C-alpha positions as a Python dict, from the first residue, in 0.01 Angstrom:
ca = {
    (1, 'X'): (0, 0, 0),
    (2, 'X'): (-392, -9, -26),
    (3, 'X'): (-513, 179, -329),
    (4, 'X'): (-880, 308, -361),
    (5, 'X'): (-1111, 423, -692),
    (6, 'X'): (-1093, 778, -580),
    (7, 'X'): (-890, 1012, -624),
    (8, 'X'): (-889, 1315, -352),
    (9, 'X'): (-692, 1654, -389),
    (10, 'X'): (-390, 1751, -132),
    (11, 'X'): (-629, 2036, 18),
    (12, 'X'): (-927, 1788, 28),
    (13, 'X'): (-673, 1522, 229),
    (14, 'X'): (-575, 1803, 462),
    (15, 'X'): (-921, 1871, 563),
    (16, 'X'): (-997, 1548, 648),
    (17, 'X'): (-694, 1505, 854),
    (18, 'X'): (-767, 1830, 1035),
    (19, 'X'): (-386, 1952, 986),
    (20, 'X'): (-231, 2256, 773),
    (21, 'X'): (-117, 2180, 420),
    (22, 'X'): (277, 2254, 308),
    (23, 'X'): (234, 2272, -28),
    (24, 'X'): (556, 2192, -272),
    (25, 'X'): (365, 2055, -600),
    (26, 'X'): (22, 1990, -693),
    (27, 'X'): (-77, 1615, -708),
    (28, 'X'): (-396, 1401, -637),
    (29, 'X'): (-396, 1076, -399),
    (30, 'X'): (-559, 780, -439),
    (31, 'X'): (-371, 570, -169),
    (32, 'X'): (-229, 493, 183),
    (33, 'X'): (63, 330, 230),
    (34, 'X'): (395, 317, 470),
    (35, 'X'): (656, 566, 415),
    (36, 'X'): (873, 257, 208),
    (37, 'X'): (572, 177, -20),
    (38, 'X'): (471, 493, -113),
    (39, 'X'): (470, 643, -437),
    (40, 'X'): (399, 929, -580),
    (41, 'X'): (6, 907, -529),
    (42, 'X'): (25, 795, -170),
    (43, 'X'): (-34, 957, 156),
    (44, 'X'): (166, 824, 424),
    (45, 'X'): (263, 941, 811),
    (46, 'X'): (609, 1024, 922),
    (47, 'X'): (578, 974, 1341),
    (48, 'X'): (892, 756, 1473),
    (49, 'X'): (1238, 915, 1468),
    (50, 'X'): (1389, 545, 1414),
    (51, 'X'): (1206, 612, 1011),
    (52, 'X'): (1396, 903, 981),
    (53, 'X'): (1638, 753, 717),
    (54, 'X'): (1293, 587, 539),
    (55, 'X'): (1126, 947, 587),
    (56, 'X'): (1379, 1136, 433),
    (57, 'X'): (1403, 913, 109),
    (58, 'X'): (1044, 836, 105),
    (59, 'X'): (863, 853, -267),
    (60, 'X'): (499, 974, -98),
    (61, 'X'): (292, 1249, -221),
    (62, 'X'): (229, 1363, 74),
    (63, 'X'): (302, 1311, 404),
    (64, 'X'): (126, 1363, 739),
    (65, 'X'): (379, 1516, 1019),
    (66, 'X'): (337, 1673, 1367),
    (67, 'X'): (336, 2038, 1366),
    (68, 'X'): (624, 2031, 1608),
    (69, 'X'): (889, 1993, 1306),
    (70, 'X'): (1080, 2253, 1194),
    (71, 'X'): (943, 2197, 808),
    (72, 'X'): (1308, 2488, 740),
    (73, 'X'): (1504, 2160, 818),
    (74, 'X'): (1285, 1898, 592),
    (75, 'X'): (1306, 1802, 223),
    (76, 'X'): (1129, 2003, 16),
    (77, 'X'): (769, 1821, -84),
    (78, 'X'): (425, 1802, 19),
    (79, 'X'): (283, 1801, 443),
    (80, 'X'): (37, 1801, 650),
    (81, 'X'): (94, 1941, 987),
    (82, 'X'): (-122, 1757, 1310),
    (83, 'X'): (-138, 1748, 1617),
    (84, 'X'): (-133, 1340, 1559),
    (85, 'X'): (-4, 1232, 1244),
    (86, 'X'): (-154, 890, 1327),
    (87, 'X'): (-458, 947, 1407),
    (88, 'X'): (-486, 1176, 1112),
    (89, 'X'): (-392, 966, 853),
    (90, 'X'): (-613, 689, 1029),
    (91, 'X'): (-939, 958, 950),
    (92, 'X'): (-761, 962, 604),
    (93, 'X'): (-840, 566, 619),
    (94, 'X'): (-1167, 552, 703),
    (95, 'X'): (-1234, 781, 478),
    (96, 'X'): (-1152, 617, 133),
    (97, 'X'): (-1262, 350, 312),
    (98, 'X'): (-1622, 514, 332),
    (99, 'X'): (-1604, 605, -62),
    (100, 'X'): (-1611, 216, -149),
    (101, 'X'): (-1848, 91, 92),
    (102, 'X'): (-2192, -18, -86),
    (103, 'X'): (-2427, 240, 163),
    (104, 'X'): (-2673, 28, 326),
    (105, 'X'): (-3006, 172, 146),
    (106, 'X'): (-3344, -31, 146),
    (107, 'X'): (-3389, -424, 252),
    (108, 'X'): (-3154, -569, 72),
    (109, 'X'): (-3242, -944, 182),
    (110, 'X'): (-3089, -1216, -7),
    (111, 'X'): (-3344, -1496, -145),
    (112, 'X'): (-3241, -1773, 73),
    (113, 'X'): (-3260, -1602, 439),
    (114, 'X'): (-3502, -1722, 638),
    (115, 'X'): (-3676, -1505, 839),
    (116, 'X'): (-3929, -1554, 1077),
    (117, 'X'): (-4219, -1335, 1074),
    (118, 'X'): (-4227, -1202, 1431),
    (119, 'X'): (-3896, -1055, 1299),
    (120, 'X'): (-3877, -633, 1343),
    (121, 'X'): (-3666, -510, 1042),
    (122, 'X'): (-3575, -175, 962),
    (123, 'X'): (-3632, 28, 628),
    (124, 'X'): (-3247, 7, 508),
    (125, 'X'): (-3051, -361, 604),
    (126, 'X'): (-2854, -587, 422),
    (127, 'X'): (-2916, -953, 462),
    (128, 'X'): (-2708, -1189, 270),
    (129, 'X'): (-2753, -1546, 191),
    (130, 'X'): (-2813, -1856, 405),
    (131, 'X'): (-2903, -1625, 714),
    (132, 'X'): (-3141, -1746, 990),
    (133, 'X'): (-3319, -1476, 1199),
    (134, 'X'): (-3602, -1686, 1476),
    (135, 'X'): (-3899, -1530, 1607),
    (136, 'X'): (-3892, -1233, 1812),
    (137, 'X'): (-3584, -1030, 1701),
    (138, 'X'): (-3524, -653, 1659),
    (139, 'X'): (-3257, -542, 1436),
    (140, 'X'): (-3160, -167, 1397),
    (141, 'X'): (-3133, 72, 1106),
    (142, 'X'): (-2832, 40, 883),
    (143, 'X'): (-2749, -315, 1011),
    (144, 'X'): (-2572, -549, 762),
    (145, 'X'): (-2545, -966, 848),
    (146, 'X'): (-2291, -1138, 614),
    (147, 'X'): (-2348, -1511, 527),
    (148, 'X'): (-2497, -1795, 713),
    (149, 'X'): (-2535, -1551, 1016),
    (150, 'X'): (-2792, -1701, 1263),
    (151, 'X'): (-2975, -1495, 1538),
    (152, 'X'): (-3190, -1656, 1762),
    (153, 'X'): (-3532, -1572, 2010),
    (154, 'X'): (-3567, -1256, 2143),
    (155, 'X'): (-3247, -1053, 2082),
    (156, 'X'): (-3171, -709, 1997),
    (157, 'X'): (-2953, -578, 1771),
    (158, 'X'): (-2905, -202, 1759),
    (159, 'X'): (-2789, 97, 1485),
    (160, 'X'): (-2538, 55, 1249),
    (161, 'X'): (-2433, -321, 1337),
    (162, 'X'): (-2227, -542, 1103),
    (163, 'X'): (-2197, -921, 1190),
    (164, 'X'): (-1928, -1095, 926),
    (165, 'X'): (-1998, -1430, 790),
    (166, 'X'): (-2068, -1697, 1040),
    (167, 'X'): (-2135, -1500, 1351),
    (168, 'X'): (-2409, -1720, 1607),
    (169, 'X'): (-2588, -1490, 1846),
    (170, 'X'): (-2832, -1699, 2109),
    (171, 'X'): (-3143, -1586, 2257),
    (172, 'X'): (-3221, -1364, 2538),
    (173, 'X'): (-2884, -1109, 2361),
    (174, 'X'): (-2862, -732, 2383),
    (175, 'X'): (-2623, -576, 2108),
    (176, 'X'): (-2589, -189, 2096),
    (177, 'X'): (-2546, -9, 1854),
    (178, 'X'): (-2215, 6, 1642),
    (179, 'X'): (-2109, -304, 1718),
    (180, 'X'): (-1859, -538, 1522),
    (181, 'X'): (-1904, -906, 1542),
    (182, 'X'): (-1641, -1056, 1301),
    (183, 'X'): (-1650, -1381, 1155),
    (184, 'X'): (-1708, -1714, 1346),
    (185, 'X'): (-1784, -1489, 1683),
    (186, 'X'): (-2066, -1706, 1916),
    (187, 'X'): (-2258, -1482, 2175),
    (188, 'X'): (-2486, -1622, 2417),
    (189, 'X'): (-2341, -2025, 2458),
    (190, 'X'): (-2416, -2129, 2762),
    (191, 'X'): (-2165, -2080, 3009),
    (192, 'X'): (-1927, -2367, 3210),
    (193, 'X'): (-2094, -2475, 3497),
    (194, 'X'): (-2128, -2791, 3673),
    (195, 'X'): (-2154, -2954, 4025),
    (196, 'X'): (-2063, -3362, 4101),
    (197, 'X'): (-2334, -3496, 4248),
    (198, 'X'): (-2135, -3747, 4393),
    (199, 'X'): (-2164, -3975, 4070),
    (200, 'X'): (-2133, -3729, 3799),
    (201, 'X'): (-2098, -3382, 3704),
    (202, 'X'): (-2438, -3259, 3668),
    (203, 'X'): (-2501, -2924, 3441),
    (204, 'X'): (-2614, -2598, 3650),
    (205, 'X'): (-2834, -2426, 3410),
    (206, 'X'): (-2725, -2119, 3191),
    (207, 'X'): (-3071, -1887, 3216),
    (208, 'X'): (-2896, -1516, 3208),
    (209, 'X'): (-2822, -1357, 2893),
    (210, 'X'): (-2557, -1110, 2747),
    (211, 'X'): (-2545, -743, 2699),
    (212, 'X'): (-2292, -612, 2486),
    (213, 'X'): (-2271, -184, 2497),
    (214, 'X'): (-2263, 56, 2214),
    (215, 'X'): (-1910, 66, 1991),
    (216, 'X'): (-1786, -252, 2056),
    (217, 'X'): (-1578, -462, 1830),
    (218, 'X'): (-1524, -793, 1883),
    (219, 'X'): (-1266, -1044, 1667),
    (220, 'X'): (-1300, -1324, 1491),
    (221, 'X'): (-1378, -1681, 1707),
    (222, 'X'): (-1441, -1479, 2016),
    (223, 'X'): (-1696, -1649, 2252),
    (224, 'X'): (-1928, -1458, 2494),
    (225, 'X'): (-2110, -1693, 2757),
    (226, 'X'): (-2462, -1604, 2888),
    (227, 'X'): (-2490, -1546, 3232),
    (228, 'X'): (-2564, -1824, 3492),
    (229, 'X'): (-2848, -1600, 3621),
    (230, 'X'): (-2795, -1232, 3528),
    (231, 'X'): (-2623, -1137, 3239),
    (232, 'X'): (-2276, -1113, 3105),
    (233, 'X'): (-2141, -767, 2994),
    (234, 'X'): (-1943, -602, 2747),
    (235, 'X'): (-1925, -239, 2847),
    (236, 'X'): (-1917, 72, 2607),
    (237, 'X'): (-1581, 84, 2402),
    (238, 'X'): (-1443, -244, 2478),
    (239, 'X'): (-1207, -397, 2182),
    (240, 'X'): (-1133, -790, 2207),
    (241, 'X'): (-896, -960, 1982),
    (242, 'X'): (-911, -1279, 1842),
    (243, 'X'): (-958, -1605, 1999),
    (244, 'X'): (-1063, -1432, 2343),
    (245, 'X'): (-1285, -1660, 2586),
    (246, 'X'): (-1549, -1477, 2811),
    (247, 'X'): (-1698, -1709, 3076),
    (248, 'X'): (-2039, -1651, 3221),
    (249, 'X'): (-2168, -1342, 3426),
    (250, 'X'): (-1793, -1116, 3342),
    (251, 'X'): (-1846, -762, 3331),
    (252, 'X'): (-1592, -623, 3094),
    (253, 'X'): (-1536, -242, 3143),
    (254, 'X'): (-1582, 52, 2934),
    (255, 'X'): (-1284, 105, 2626),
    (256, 'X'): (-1125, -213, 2794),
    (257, 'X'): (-874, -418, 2584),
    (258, 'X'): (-853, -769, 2593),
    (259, 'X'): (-573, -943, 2356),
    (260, 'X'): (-587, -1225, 2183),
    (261, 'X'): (-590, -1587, 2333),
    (262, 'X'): (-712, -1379, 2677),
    (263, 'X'): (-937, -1611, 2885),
    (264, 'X'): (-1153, -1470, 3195),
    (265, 'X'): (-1329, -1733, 3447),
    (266, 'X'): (-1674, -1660, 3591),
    (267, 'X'): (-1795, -1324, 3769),
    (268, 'X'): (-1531, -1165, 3717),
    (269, 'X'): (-1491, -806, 3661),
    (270, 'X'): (-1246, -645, 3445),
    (271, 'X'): (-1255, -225, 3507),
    (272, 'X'): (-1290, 81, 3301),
    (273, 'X'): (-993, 147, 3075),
    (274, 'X'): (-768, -150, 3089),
    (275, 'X'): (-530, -366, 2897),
    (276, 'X'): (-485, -744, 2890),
    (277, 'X'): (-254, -870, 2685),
    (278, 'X'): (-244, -1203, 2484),
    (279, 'X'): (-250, -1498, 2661),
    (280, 'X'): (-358, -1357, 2990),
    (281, 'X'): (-554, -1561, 3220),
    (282, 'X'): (-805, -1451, 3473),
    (283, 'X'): (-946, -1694, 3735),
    (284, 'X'): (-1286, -1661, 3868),
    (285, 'X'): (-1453, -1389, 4139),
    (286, 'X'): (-1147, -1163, 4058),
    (287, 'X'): (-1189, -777, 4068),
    (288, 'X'): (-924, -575, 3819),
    (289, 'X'): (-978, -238, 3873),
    (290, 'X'): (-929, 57, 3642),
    (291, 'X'): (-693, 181, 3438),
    (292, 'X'): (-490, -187, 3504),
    (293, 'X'): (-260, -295, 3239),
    (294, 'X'): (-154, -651, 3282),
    (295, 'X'): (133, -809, 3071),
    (296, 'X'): (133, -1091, 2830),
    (297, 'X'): (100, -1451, 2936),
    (298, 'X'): (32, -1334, 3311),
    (299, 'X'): (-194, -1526, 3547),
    (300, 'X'): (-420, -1358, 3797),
    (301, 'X'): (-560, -1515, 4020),
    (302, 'X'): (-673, -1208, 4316),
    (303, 'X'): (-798, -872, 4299),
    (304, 'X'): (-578, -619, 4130),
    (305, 'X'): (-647, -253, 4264),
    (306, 'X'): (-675, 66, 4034),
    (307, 'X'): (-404, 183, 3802),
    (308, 'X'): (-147, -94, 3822),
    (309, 'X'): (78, -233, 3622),
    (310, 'X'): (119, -599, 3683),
    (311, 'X'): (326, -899, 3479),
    (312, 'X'): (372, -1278, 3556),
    (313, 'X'): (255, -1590, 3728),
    (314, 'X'): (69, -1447, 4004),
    (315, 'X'): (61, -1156, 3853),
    (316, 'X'): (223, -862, 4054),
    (317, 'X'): (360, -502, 4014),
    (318, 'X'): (603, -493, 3695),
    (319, 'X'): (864, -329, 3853),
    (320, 'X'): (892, -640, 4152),
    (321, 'X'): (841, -906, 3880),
    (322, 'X'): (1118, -763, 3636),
    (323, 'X'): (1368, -777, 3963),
    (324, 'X'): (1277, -1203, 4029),
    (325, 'X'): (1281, -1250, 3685),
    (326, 'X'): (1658, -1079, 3631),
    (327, 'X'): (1721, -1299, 3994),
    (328, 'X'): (1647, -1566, 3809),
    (329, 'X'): (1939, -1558, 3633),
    (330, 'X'): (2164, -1567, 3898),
    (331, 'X'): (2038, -1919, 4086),
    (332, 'X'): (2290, -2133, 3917),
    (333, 'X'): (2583, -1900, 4075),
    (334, 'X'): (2358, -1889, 4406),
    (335, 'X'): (2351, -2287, 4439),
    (336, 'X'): (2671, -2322, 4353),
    (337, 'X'): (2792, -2083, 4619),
    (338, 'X'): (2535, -2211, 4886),
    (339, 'X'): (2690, -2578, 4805),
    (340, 'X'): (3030, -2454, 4829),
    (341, 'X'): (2918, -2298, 5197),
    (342, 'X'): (2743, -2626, 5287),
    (343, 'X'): (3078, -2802, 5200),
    (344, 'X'): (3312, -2564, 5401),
    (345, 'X'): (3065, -2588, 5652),
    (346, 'X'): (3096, -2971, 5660),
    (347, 'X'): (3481, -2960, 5660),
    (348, 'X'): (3530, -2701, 5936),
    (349, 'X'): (3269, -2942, 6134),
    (350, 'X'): (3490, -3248, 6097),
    (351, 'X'): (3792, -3075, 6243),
}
């Protein structure tokens, strides 16, 4: 349960969720919480039939439902009909959430930032303390940098932009606007590359830069290499987890999602819409096209076409993989049977 300092009526709460409000008894909320934590000032979401049991016994003062239940059939208490009790009660979320947000109003610049004078600052940012902005940057309205944030040379940083504490962005970076960067997240390193001379690796240089799109949230301890010579990109919409590891000159695609512990190798390109899940390893020069979903701890190491599915080590079509890996299971009974063959074999040979 997550309780707020507001309180917000059941008719308020309905119009925020967009849904129609059932109402059994008068009551204000001033929390969210699952159906078993609720109380009696909570609002909560009734969705999976396997809560049923939870749902009917639930304590909440309200609860969002879909507007396909037959409310005749339901205890008698407070709804809200949706279309998507989820995403309603997530707008229900953001909302308090809104209410106890400090508004970014002003420059609110902590004493011991250092900023550099060919800095371009907005009329309302929040800078807290120990954070180093270098020469040359431009940082949008509304933008808030959390402690010992450091942005280097000539980057960009667009609207609305929060970067938690720790967050290292390198020169020659383009960030939207909207954009996330929780804590420890490093943008811009210079990416992996090196050829042996015939007496020792020696280091190709790292001269491109990154873009990263509008609405992207990245997680904490993510790193972003710069580009060998053009630029690596993260595409409109794209979500990365923790712990994700972007080599240089990838082009992530729009509203993609890449798990955590996900690594991709160098130039390769990840399409619109897809899903990798955690531990998922691309190698380099790969193409995944759109709409791909590929499943946890998979390796890929060629081009996956549009709207697959794939799972394993190479990766390949779930359905294909799911049959070798239930196969699998049977090998012990296979070699025994193939060695009792080989044996008869043997035998009928010898007479």
């Amino acid at each position: 349960m997550k309780k707020f300092p507001v309180d917000l009526s059941l008719q308020q709460i309905a119009e925020i969720a967009n849904g129609e409000l059932i109402l059994s008894h008068e009551c204000s909320c001033n929390a969210v919480a699952s159906l078993e934590e609720a109380d009696e000032h909570s609002v909560a979401f009734f969705q999976d039939p396997k809560l049923e049991n939870v749902f009917q016994s639930s304590r909440a003062g309200v609860i969002i439902i879909s507007k396909k239940n037959d409310i005749q059939s339901l205890p008698q208490r407070n709804y809200i009909l949706c279309e998507m009790p989820y995403v309603s009660f997530l707008r229900i979320i953001a909302f308090f959430q809104r209410q106890i947000h400090k508004p970014v109003k002003g420059k609110d610049i902590h004493p011991t930032a250092i900023i550099h004078e060919n800095v371009t600052l907005p009329d309302n940012i929040r800078i807290s303390a120990n954070v180093v902005v270098h020469q040359n940057v431009n940082i949008g309205d509304r933008t808030v940098l959390d402690e010992n944030v450091v942005i280097n040379k000539d980057v960009k940083v667009g609207k609305n932009c929060h970067f938690y504490p720790n967050v290292i962005v390198y020169n020659d970076v383009i960030i939207g606007n909207d954009v996330n960067l929780h804590a420890g997240v490093v943008v811009g390193s210079d990416g992996f590359g090196y050829l042996w001379d015939g007496g020792k690796h020696q280091k190709i240089p790292q001269v491109g830069g990154v873009i990263i799109e509008d609405d992207v949230e990245i997680g904490a301890n993510v790193t972003i290499d710069r580009g060998a010579l053009g630029d690596t990109i993260i595409r409109k919409g794209a979500k990365i987890d923790n712990l994700v590891q972007i080599a240089h000159n990838v082009d992530v695609g729009e509203y993609t999602i890449l798990c955590s512990q996900v690594g991709i190798a160098g130039s390769s390109k990840i399409g619109k819409n897809c899903i990798l899940a955690g531990q998922v390893g691309v190698a380099d020069h790969v193409k995944v096209g759109k709409n791909v979903k590929i499943g946890a701890q998979s390796g890929v190491p060629n081009d996956i076409p549009d709207n697959k599915i794939v799972l394993g080590y190479p990766a390949m079509d779930v359905g294909l993989q799911r049959k070798i890996l239930v196969s699998l299971k049977e090998l012990p009974e296979i070699r025994k049977f193939i060695h009792r063959l080989k044996k008869k074999d043997t035998h009928d040979s010898s007479e």
